Amino acid sequence: MGIKENLSKIRMIIKETAIKASRNPEDIKLEAVSKFHTEEEIIEAIDNSQVLFGENRVQEANQKFTDIYKQFPNTNLHIIGSLQRNKVKDAVKIASCIESVDRLELMDEIEKQCTKLNKTISVLFELHTGEESKSGFENFDKLFEAVSLCAEGKYPHLIPNGFMTMAPLSSDEQNVRLSFITLRESANRIKKEFPELPLKELSMGMSNDFKLAIKEGSTIVRIGTAIFGPRDYSK
Ligand SMILES: *Cc1c(COP(=O)(O)O)cnc(C)c1O
């Protein structure tokens, strides 16, 4: 199947799953994860009404999306991969949101680079909830501290828009579900403390587990393989 068919199938599954979970399908955004895929493939998705994309490597994203923005200025890109400090400058130029904020040092650098550009940027705080992945704030307290500092006004160029996690690559559904529940409950506890902050997004769910994520409250599903097919890491 092609990108067009895959997109319409995924959109249908999102809708059906949302309705089954008594949720409004409009509350769930589909983010097409285009890492390792070409500009042509991304444009095919755009031609089929896809607006939101995710990339995990800044340099690759920069190469592809600088060009794409010229042709399709409404395109929206999120950075989803663990981010080194020296990549932040380029990341804040090309992305509308950094989903993989996982340490204060990174927040300091995003603030610094955004100040230079006189730009505000959305961020999601990533929580480590799975065993295999190493990314994300280690625990609830560290996550809480990061959001508190935003609430205190230390990061005026960051818009704290919500939370992100990657579930373990487990075939055990219970483990995956637990990871999503952990993110949702952590988010709810933090939102209660800081009702003045937006904190509205829960970015969770990938090709293999997005239905489960929607049942557990996801508002952004990040889907690569099920849209673009397998990635060729040799490229
Ligand atoms: C690659 C990636 C995805 C998409 O994974 P698929 O299994 O291809 O859907 C989602 N989130 C993050 C953070 C990723 O790095």
PDB file of C-alpha atoms and ligand atoms in Angstrom:
ATOM      1  CA  MET A   1       0.000   0.000   0.000  1.00  0.00           C
ATOM      2  CA  GLY A   2       1.070   3.558  -0.634  1.00  0.00           C
ATOM      3  CA  ILE A   3       1.339   6.593   1.617  1.00  0.00           C
ATOM      4  CA  LYS A   4      -2.085   7.841   0.563  1.00  0.00           C
ATOM      5  CA  GLU A   5      -3.828   4.582   1.458  1.00  0.00           C
ATOM      6  CA  ASN A   6      -1.866   4.216   4.684  1.00  0.00           C
ATOM      7  CA  LEU A   7      -2.804   7.722   5.783  1.00  0.00           C
ATOM      8  CA  SER A   8      -6.498   7.233   5.164  1.00  0.00           C
ATOM      9  CA  LYS A   9      -6.435   3.863   6.925  1.00  0.00           C
ATOM     10  CA  ILE A  10      -4.676   5.290   9.999  1.00  0.00           C
ATOM     11  CA  ARG A  11      -7.034   8.276  10.107  1.00  0.00           C
ATOM     12  CA  MET A  12      -9.954   5.863  10.071  1.00  0.00           C
ATOM     13  CA  ILE A  13      -8.490   3.726  12.854  1.00  0.00           C
ATOM     14  CA  ILE A  14      -7.847   6.836  14.957  1.00  0.00           C
ATOM     15  CA  LYS A  15     -11.448   7.904  14.511  1.00  0.00           C
ATOM     16  CA  GLU A  16     -12.891   4.469  15.322  1.00  0.00           C
ATOM     17  CA  THR A  17     -10.650   3.990  18.331  1.00  0.00           C
ATOM     18  CA  ALA A  18     -11.508   7.430  19.693  1.00  0.00           C
ATOM     19  CA  ILE A  19     -15.228   6.858  19.337  1.00  0.00           C
ATOM     20  CA  LYS A  20     -14.967   3.454  21.021  1.00  0.00           C
ATOM     21  CA  ALA A  21     -13.152   5.142  23.897  1.00  0.00           C
ATOM     22  CA  SER A  22     -15.889   7.827  24.100  1.00  0.00           C
ATOM     23  CA  ARG A  23     -13.454  10.483  22.957  1.00  0.00           C
ATOM     24  CA  ASN A  24     -13.772  13.182  20.313  1.00  0.00           C
ATOM     25  CA  PRO A  25     -11.610  12.123  17.317  1.00  0.00           C
ATOM     26  CA  GLU A  26     -10.760  15.785  16.743  1.00  0.00           C
ATOM     27  CA  ASP A  27      -8.826  15.786  20.001  1.00  0.00           C
ATOM     28  CA  ILE A  28      -6.221  13.435  18.529  1.00  0.00           C
ATOM     29  CA  LYS A  29      -3.564  14.771  16.155  1.00  0.00           C
ATOM     30  CA  LEU A  30      -1.755  12.517  13.735  1.00  0.00           C
ATOM     31  CA  GLU A  31       1.965  13.303  13.568  1.00  0.00           C
ATOM     32  CA  ALA A  32       3.655  11.647  10.569  1.00  0.00           C
ATOM     33  CA  VAL A  33       7.160  10.604  11.604  1.00  0.00           C
ATOM     34  CA  SER A  34       9.213  11.029   8.442  1.00  0.00           C
ATOM     35  CA  LYS A  35      12.734  10.271   9.707  1.00  0.00           C
ATOM     36  CA  PHE A  36      14.800   8.319   7.167  1.00  0.00           C
ATOM     37  CA  HIS A  37      12.201   9.051   4.495  1.00  0.00           C
ATOM     38  CA  THR A  38      12.675  11.353   1.536  1.00  0.00           C
ATOM     39  CA  GLU A  39      11.385  14.805   0.739  1.00  0.00           C
ATOM     40  CA  GLU A  40       9.295  13.247  -2.053  1.00  0.00           C
ATOM     41  CA  GLU A  41       7.593  10.900   0.396  1.00  0.00           C
ATOM     42  CA  ILE A  42       6.882  13.795   2.761  1.00  0.00           C
ATOM     43  CA  ILE A  43       5.382  15.805  -0.105  1.00  0.00           C
ATOM     44  CA  GLU A  44       3.172  12.855  -0.993  1.00  0.00           C
ATOM     45  CA  ALA A  45       1.834  12.940   2.559  1.00  0.00           C
ATOM     46  CA  ILE A  46       1.333  16.722   2.344  1.00  0.00           C
ATOM     47  CA  ASP A  47      -0.568  16.247  -0.921  1.00  0.00           C
ATOM     48  CA  ASN A  48      -2.858  13.990   1.083  1.00  0.00           C
ATOM     49  CA  SER A  49      -3.616  16.664   3.677  1.00  0.00           C
ATOM     50  CA  GLN A  50      -0.938  15.788   6.222  1.00  0.00           C
ATOM     51  CA  VAL A  51       0.234  18.910   8.055  1.00  0.00           C
ATOM     52  CA  LEU A  52       2.078  17.730  11.164  1.00  0.00           C
ATOM     53  CA  PHE A  53       5.394  15.878  10.905  1.00  0.00           C
ATOM     54  CA  GLY A  54       7.963  14.564  13.365  1.00  0.00           C
ATOM     55  CA  GLU A  55      11.703  14.124  12.862  1.00  0.00           C
ATOM     56  CA  ASN A  56      14.270  12.931  15.375  1.00  0.00           C
ATOM     57  CA  ARG A  57      17.510  14.157  13.806  1.00  0.00           C
ATOM     58  CA  VAL A  58      17.926  17.910  13.456  1.00  0.00           C
ATOM     59  CA  GLN A  59      20.365  17.920  10.566  1.00  0.00           C
ATOM     60  CA  GLU A  60      18.230  15.592   8.470  1.00  0.00           C
ATOM     61  CA  ALA A  61      15.105  17.568   9.325  1.00  0.00           C
ATOM     62  CA  ASN A  62      16.811  20.812   8.416  1.00  0.00           C
ATOM     63  CA  GLN A  63      17.826  19.541   4.995  1.00  0.00           C
ATOM     64  CA  LYS A  64      14.371  18.280   4.106  1.00  0.00           C
ATOM     65  CA  PHE A  65      12.121  20.841   5.726  1.00  0.00           C
ATOM     66  CA  THR A  66      13.915  24.055   4.727  1.00  0.00           C
ATOM     67  CA  ASP A  67      12.883  23.181   1.215  1.00  0.00           C
ATOM     68  CA  ILE A  68       9.431  21.895   2.109  1.00  0.00           C
ATOM     69  CA  TYR A  69       8.527  25.084   4.028  1.00  0.00           C
ATOM     70  CA  LYS A  70       9.170  27.114   0.892  1.00  0.00           C
ATOM     71  CA  GLN A  71       6.595  25.124  -1.042  1.00  0.00           C
ATOM     72  CA  PHE A  72       4.209  24.366   1.823  1.00  0.00           C
ATOM     73  CA  PRO A  73       4.480  27.107   4.444  1.00  0.00           C
ATOM     74  CA  ASN A  74       1.689  25.627   6.579  1.00  0.00           C
ATOM     75  CA  THR A  75       3.658  22.488   7.302  1.00  0.00           C
ATOM     76  CA  ASN A  76       4.298  21.930  10.975  1.00  0.00           C
ATOM     77  CA  LEU A  77       7.355  20.081  12.311  1.00  0.00           C
ATOM     78  CA  HIS A  78       8.056  18.679  15.766  1.00  0.00           C
ATOM     79  CA  ILE A  79      11.455  17.442  16.933  1.00  0.00           C
ATOM     80  CA  ILE A  80      10.993  14.140  18.767  1.00  0.00           C
ATOM     81  CA  GLY A  81      14.492  12.708  19.226  1.00  0.00           C
ATOM     82  CA  SER A  82      16.944  13.213  22.055  1.00  0.00           C
ATOM     83  CA  LEU A  83      18.578  16.534  21.424  1.00  0.00           C
ATOM     84  CA  GLN A  84      22.206  17.518  21.945  1.00  0.00           C
ATOM     85  CA  ARG A  85      22.881  21.035  23.074  1.00  0.00           C
ATOM     86  CA  ASN A  86      24.761  22.028  19.938  1.00  0.00           C
ATOM     87  CA  LYS A  87      21.744  21.085  17.794  1.00  0.00           C
ATOM     88  CA  VAL A  88      19.304  23.329  19.641  1.00  0.00           C
ATOM     89  CA  LYS A  89      20.080  26.407  17.569  1.00  0.00           C
ATOM     90  CA  ASP A  90      18.959  24.694  14.356  1.00  0.00           C
ATOM     91  CA  ALA A  91      16.125  22.824  16.048  1.00  0.00           C
ATOM     92  CA  VAL A  92      14.388  25.989  17.243  1.00  0.00           C
ATOM     93  CA  LYS A  93      14.706  27.483  13.773  1.00  0.00           C
ATOM     94  CA  ILE A  94      12.896  24.691  11.961  1.00  0.00           C
ATOM     95  CA  ALA A  95      10.469  23.273  14.531  1.00  0.00           C
ATOM     96  CA  SER A  96       7.302  24.607  16.130  1.00  0.00           C
ATOM     97  CA  CYS A  97       7.683  22.220  19.053  1.00  0.00           C
ATOM     98  CA  ILE A  98      10.421  20.248  20.787  1.00  0.00           C
ATOM     99  CA  GLU A  99       8.760  17.124  22.178  1.00  0.00           C
ATOM    100  CA  SER A 100      11.875  15.576  23.668  1.00  0.00           C
ATOM    101  CA  VAL A 101      12.724  18.011  26.461  1.00  0.00           C
ATOM    102  CA  ASP A 102      14.365  15.819  29.072  1.00  0.00           C
ATOM    103  CA  ARG A 103      16.745  17.962  31.146  1.00  0.00           C
ATOM    104  CA  LEU A 104      17.115  21.483  32.543  1.00  0.00           C
ATOM    105  CA  GLU A 105      20.335  22.079  30.642  1.00  0.00           C
ATOM    106  CA  LEU A 106      18.408  21.593  27.409  1.00  0.00           C
ATOM    107  CA  MET A 107      15.710  24.022  28.551  1.00  0.00           C
ATOM    108  CA  ASP A 108      18.420  26.608  29.329  1.00  0.00           C
ATOM    109  CA  GLU A 109      19.799  26.267  25.814  1.00  0.00           C
ATOM    110  CA  ILE A 110      16.356  26.414  24.133  1.00  0.00           C
ATOM    111  CA  GLU A 111      15.619  29.561  26.123  1.00  0.00           C
ATOM    112  CA  LYS A 112      18.948  31.079  25.084  1.00  0.00           C
ATOM    113  CA  GLN A 113      18.555  30.339  21.376  1.00  0.00           C
ATOM    114  CA  CYS A 114      14.906  31.432  21.278  1.00  0.00           C
ATOM    115  CA  THR A 115      15.830  34.690  22.985  1.00  0.00           C
ATOM    116  CA  LYS A 116      18.338  35.371  20.205  1.00  0.00           C
ATOM    117  CA  LEU A 117      15.684  34.682  17.569  1.00  0.00           C
ATOM    118  CA  ASN A 118      12.989  36.517  19.503  1.00  0.00           C
ATOM    119  CA  LYS A 119      10.799  33.439  19.110  1.00  0.00           C
ATOM    120  CA  THR A 120       8.720  31.364  21.483  1.00  0.00           C
ATOM    121  CA  ILE A 121       8.530  27.624  21.016  1.00  0.00           C
ATOM    122  CA  SER A 122       6.248  24.898  22.319  1.00  0.00           C
ATOM    123  CA  VAL A 123       7.846  22.181  24.362  1.00  0.00           C
ATOM    124  CA  LEU A 124       6.695  18.834  25.676  1.00  0.00           C
ATOM    125  CA  PHE A 125       8.375  17.308  28.704  1.00  0.00           C
ATOM    126  CA  GLU A 126       9.430  13.756  28.037  1.00  0.00           C
ATOM    127  CA  LEU A 127       9.029  11.266  30.862  1.00  0.00           C
ATOM    128  CA  HIS A 128      10.978   8.029  30.968  1.00  0.00           C
ATOM    129  CA  THR A 129       8.397   5.293  31.415  1.00  0.00           C
ATOM    130  CA  GLY A 130       9.821   2.344  29.486  1.00  0.00           C
ATOM    131  CA  GLU A 131      12.720   0.091  30.315  1.00  0.00           C
ATOM    132  CA  GLU A 132      14.563   0.026  26.991  1.00  0.00           C
ATOM    133  CA  SER A 133      14.630   3.681  26.071  1.00  0.00           C
ATOM    134  CA  LYS A 134      17.003   5.895  28.000  1.00  0.00           C
ATOM    135  CA  SER A 135      15.399   9.198  27.098  1.00  0.00           C
ATOM    136  CA  GLY A 136      13.159  11.364  29.206  1.00  0.00           C
ATOM    137  CA  PHE A 137      13.169  12.821  32.697  1.00  0.00           C
ATOM    138  CA  GLU A 138      14.064   9.985  35.051  1.00  0.00           C
ATOM    139  CA  ASN A 139      11.127  10.288  37.399  1.00  0.00           C
ATOM    140  CA  PHE A 140       8.120  12.326  38.448  1.00  0.00           C
ATOM    141  CA  ASP A 141      10.057  14.666  40.740  1.00  0.00           C
ATOM    142  CA  LYS A 142      12.437  15.753  37.998  1.00  0.00           C
ATOM    143  CA  LEU A 143       9.551  16.264  35.609  1.00  0.00           C
ATOM    144  CA  PHE A 144       7.738  18.292  38.248  1.00  0.00           C
ATOM    145  CA  GLU A 145      10.796  20.456  38.894  1.00  0.00           C
ATOM    146  CA  ALA A 146      11.103  21.288  35.183  1.00  0.00           C
ATOM    147  CA  VAL A 147       7.489  22.389  34.939  1.00  0.00           C
ATOM    148  CA  SER A 148       7.753  24.364  38.194  1.00  0.00           C
ATOM    149  CA  LEU A 149      10.637  26.387  36.789  1.00  0.00           C
ATOM    150  CA  CYS A 150       8.485  27.249  33.768  1.00  0.00           C
ATOM    151  CA  ALA A 151       5.669  28.287  36.082  1.00  0.00           C
ATOM    152  CA  GLU A 152       8.081  30.525  37.988  1.00  0.00           C
ATOM    153  CA  GLY A 153       8.878  32.365  34.777  1.00  0.00           C
ATOM    154  CA  LYS A 154      12.438  31.133  34.305  1.00  0.00           C
ATOM    155  CA  TYR A 155      11.763  30.185  30.661  1.00  0.00           C
ATOM    156  CA  PRO A 156       9.693  32.947  29.059  1.00  0.00           C
ATOM    157  CA  HIS A 157      10.373  31.698  25.518  1.00  0.00           C
ATOM    158  CA  LEU A 158       9.159  28.157  26.222  1.00  0.00           C
ATOM    159  CA  ILE A 159       5.462  27.317  26.009  1.00  0.00           C
ATOM    160  CA  PRO A 160       4.932  24.270  28.228  1.00  0.00           C
ATOM    161  CA  ASN A 161       2.377  22.499  26.106  1.00  0.00           C
ATOM    162  CA  GLY A 162       2.341  19.017  27.606  1.00  0.00           C
ATOM    163  CA  PHE A 163       4.089  15.703  27.964  1.00  0.00           C
ATOM    164  CA  MET A 164       5.578  12.941  25.865  1.00  0.00           C
ATOM    165  CA  THR A 165       6.688   9.378  26.382  1.00  0.00           C
ATOM    166  CA  MET A 166       7.867   6.312  24.515  1.00  0.00           C
ATOM    167  CA  ALA A 167       6.403   3.043  25.692  1.00  0.00           C
ATOM    168  CA  PRO A 168       8.698   0.016  26.031  1.00  0.00           C
ATOM    169  CA  LEU A 169       9.036  -2.037  22.845  1.00  0.00           C
ATOM    170  CA  SER A 170       7.213  -4.812  24.569  1.00  0.00           C
ATOM    171  CA  SER A 171       4.779  -7.347  23.246  1.00  0.00           C
ATOM    172  CA  ASP A 172       3.275  -7.397  26.710  1.00  0.00           C
ATOM    173  CA  GLU A 173       0.294  -5.112  26.395  1.00  0.00           C
ATOM    174  CA  GLN A 174       0.154  -4.520  30.131  1.00  0.00           C
ATOM    175  CA  ASN A 175       3.651  -2.978  30.139  1.00  0.00           C
ATOM    176  CA  VAL A 176       2.797  -0.671  27.303  1.00  0.00           C
ATOM    177  CA  ARG A 177      -0.472   0.348  28.897  1.00  0.00           C
ATOM    178  CA  LEU A 178       1.271   1.009  32.207  1.00  0.00           C
ATOM    179  CA  SER A 179       3.668   3.366  30.488  1.00  0.00           C
ATOM    180  CA  PHE A 180       0.804   5.413  28.993  1.00  0.00           C
ATOM    181  CA  ILE A 181      -1.063   5.466  32.293  1.00  0.00           C
ATOM    182  CA  THR A 182       2.073   6.664  34.079  1.00  0.00           C
ATOM    183  CA  LEU A 183       2.369   9.596  31.685  1.00  0.00           C
ATOM    184  CA  ARG A 184      -1.310  10.496  31.936  1.00  0.00           C
ATOM    185  CA  GLU A 185      -1.370  10.362  35.720  1.00  0.00           C
ATOM    186  CA  SER A 186       1.863  12.317  36.065  1.00  0.00           C
ATOM    187  CA  ALA A 187       0.437  14.927  33.701  1.00  0.00           C
ATOM    188  CA  ASN A 188      -2.798  15.144  35.671  1.00  0.00           C
ATOM    189  CA  ARG A 189      -0.966  15.638  38.973  1.00  0.00           C
ATOM    190  CA  ILE A 190       1.178  18.388  37.480  1.00  0.00           C
ATOM    191  CA  LYS A 191      -1.714  20.101  35.701  1.00  0.00           C
ATOM    192  CA  LYS A 192      -3.549  20.358  38.998  1.00  0.00           C
ATOM    193  CA  GLU A 193      -0.602  22.214  40.517  1.00  0.00           C
ATOM    194  CA  PHE A 194      -0.244  24.616  37.592  1.00  0.00           C
ATOM    195  CA  PRO A 195      -3.685  25.352  36.151  1.00  0.00           C
ATOM    196  CA  GLU A 196      -2.290  28.531  34.578  1.00  0.00           C
ATOM    197  CA  LEU A 197      -0.020  26.579  32.195  1.00  0.00           C
ATOM    198  CA  PRO A 198      -1.344  25.129  28.916  1.00  0.00           C
ATOM    199  CA  LEU A 199       0.019  21.551  29.407  1.00  0.00           C
ATOM    200  CA  LYS A 200      -2.713  20.153  27.179  1.00  0.00           C
ATOM    201  CA  GLU A 201      -0.913  17.589  25.021  1.00  0.00           C
ATOM    202  CA  LEU A 202      -0.114  13.959  25.751  1.00  0.00           C
ATOM    203  CA  SER A 203       2.159  12.744  22.964  1.00  0.00           C
ATOM    204  CA  MET A 204       2.116   8.968  23.148  1.00  0.00           C
ATOM    205  CA  GLY A 205       1.556   6.072  20.777  1.00  0.00           C
ATOM    206  CA  MET A 206       3.522   4.877  17.727  1.00  0.00           C
ATOM    207  CA  SER A 207       2.730   2.517  14.839  1.00  0.00           C
ATOM    208  CA  ASN A 208       2.485  -0.538  17.073  1.00  0.00           C
ATOM    209  CA  ASP A 209       0.690   0.876  20.065  1.00  0.00           C
ATOM    210  CA  PHE A 210      -1.294   3.970  19.065  1.00  0.00           C
ATOM    211  CA  LYS A 211      -4.712   2.373  19.588  1.00  0.00           C
ATOM    212  CA  LEU A 212      -3.822   1.584  23.169  1.00  0.00           C
ATOM    213  CA  ALA A 213      -2.420   5.111  23.572  1.00  0.00           C
ATOM    214  CA  ILE A 214      -5.664   6.671  22.331  1.00  0.00           C
ATOM    215  CA  LYS A 215      -7.626   4.577  24.827  1.00  0.00           C
ATOM    216  CA  GLU A 216      -5.360   5.945  27.554  1.00  0.00           C
ATOM    217  CA  GLY A 217      -5.793   9.583  26.561  1.00  0.00           C
ATOM    218  CA  SER A 218      -3.199  10.403  23.908  1.00  0.00           C
ATOM    219  CA  THR A 219      -3.695  13.697  22.016  1.00  0.00           C
ATOM    220  CA  ILE A 220      -0.754  13.258  19.602  1.00  0.00           C
ATOM    221  CA  VAL A 221       0.124   9.916  18.019  1.00  0.00           C
ATOM    222  CA  ARG A 222       3.562   9.754  16.364  1.00  0.00           C
ATOM    223  CA  ILE A 223       3.369   7.321  13.485  1.00  0.00           C
ATOM    224  CA  GLY A 224       6.169   6.495  11.063  1.00  0.00           C
ATOM    225  CA  THR A 225       6.280   2.935   9.756  1.00  0.00           C
ATOM    226  CA  ALA A 226       2.534   2.511   9.360  1.00  0.00           C
ATOM    227  CA  ILE A 227       2.479   5.549   7.041  1.00  0.00           C
ATOM    228  CA  PHE A 228       5.798   5.473   5.194  1.00  0.00           C
ATOM    229  CA  GLY A 229       6.762   1.808   5.467  1.00  0.00           C
ATOM    230  CA  PRO A 230       9.961   0.423   7.011  1.00  0.00           C
ATOM    231  CA  ARG A 231      12.966   2.717   7.417  1.00  0.00           C
ATOM    232  CA  ASP A 232      16.187   2.066   5.532  1.00  0.00           C
ATOM    233  CA  TYR A 233      18.881   2.772   8.148  1.00  0.00           C
ATOM    234  CA  SER A 234      21.664   2.225   5.622  1.00  0.00           C
ATOM    235  CA  LYS A 235      20.841   5.530   3.937  1.00  0.00           C
TER     236      LYS A 235
HETATM  237  C1  LIG B   1      10.667   6.802  15.155  1.00  0.00           C
HETATM  238  C2  LIG B   1       9.821   7.334  16.228  1.00  0.00           C
HETATM  239  C3  LIG B   1       8.416   7.184  16.190  1.00  0.00           C
HETATM  240  C4  LIG B   1       7.681   6.427  15.093  1.00  0.00           C
HETATM  241  O1  LIG B   1       7.870   5.063  15.220  1.00  0.00           O
HETATM  242  P1  LIG B   1       7.078   4.013  14.288  1.00  0.00           P
HETATM  243  O2  LIG B   1       7.173   2.748  15.036  1.00  0.00           O
HETATM  244  O3  LIG B   1       7.799   3.961  12.983  1.00  0.00           O
HETATM  245  O4  LIG B   1       5.699   4.498  14.141  1.00  0.00           O
HETATM  246  C5  LIG B   1       7.678   7.767  17.217  1.00  0.00           C
HETATM  247  N1  LIG B   1       8.268   8.444  18.229  1.00  0.00           N
HETATM  248  C6  LIG B   1       9.608   8.602  18.302  1.00  0.00           C
HETATM  249  C7  LIG B   1      10.173   9.363  19.448  1.00  0.00           C
HETATM  250  C8  LIG B   1      10.416   8.054  17.320  1.00  0.00           C
HETATM  251  O5  LIG B   1      11.754   8.222  17.413  1.00  0.00           O
END
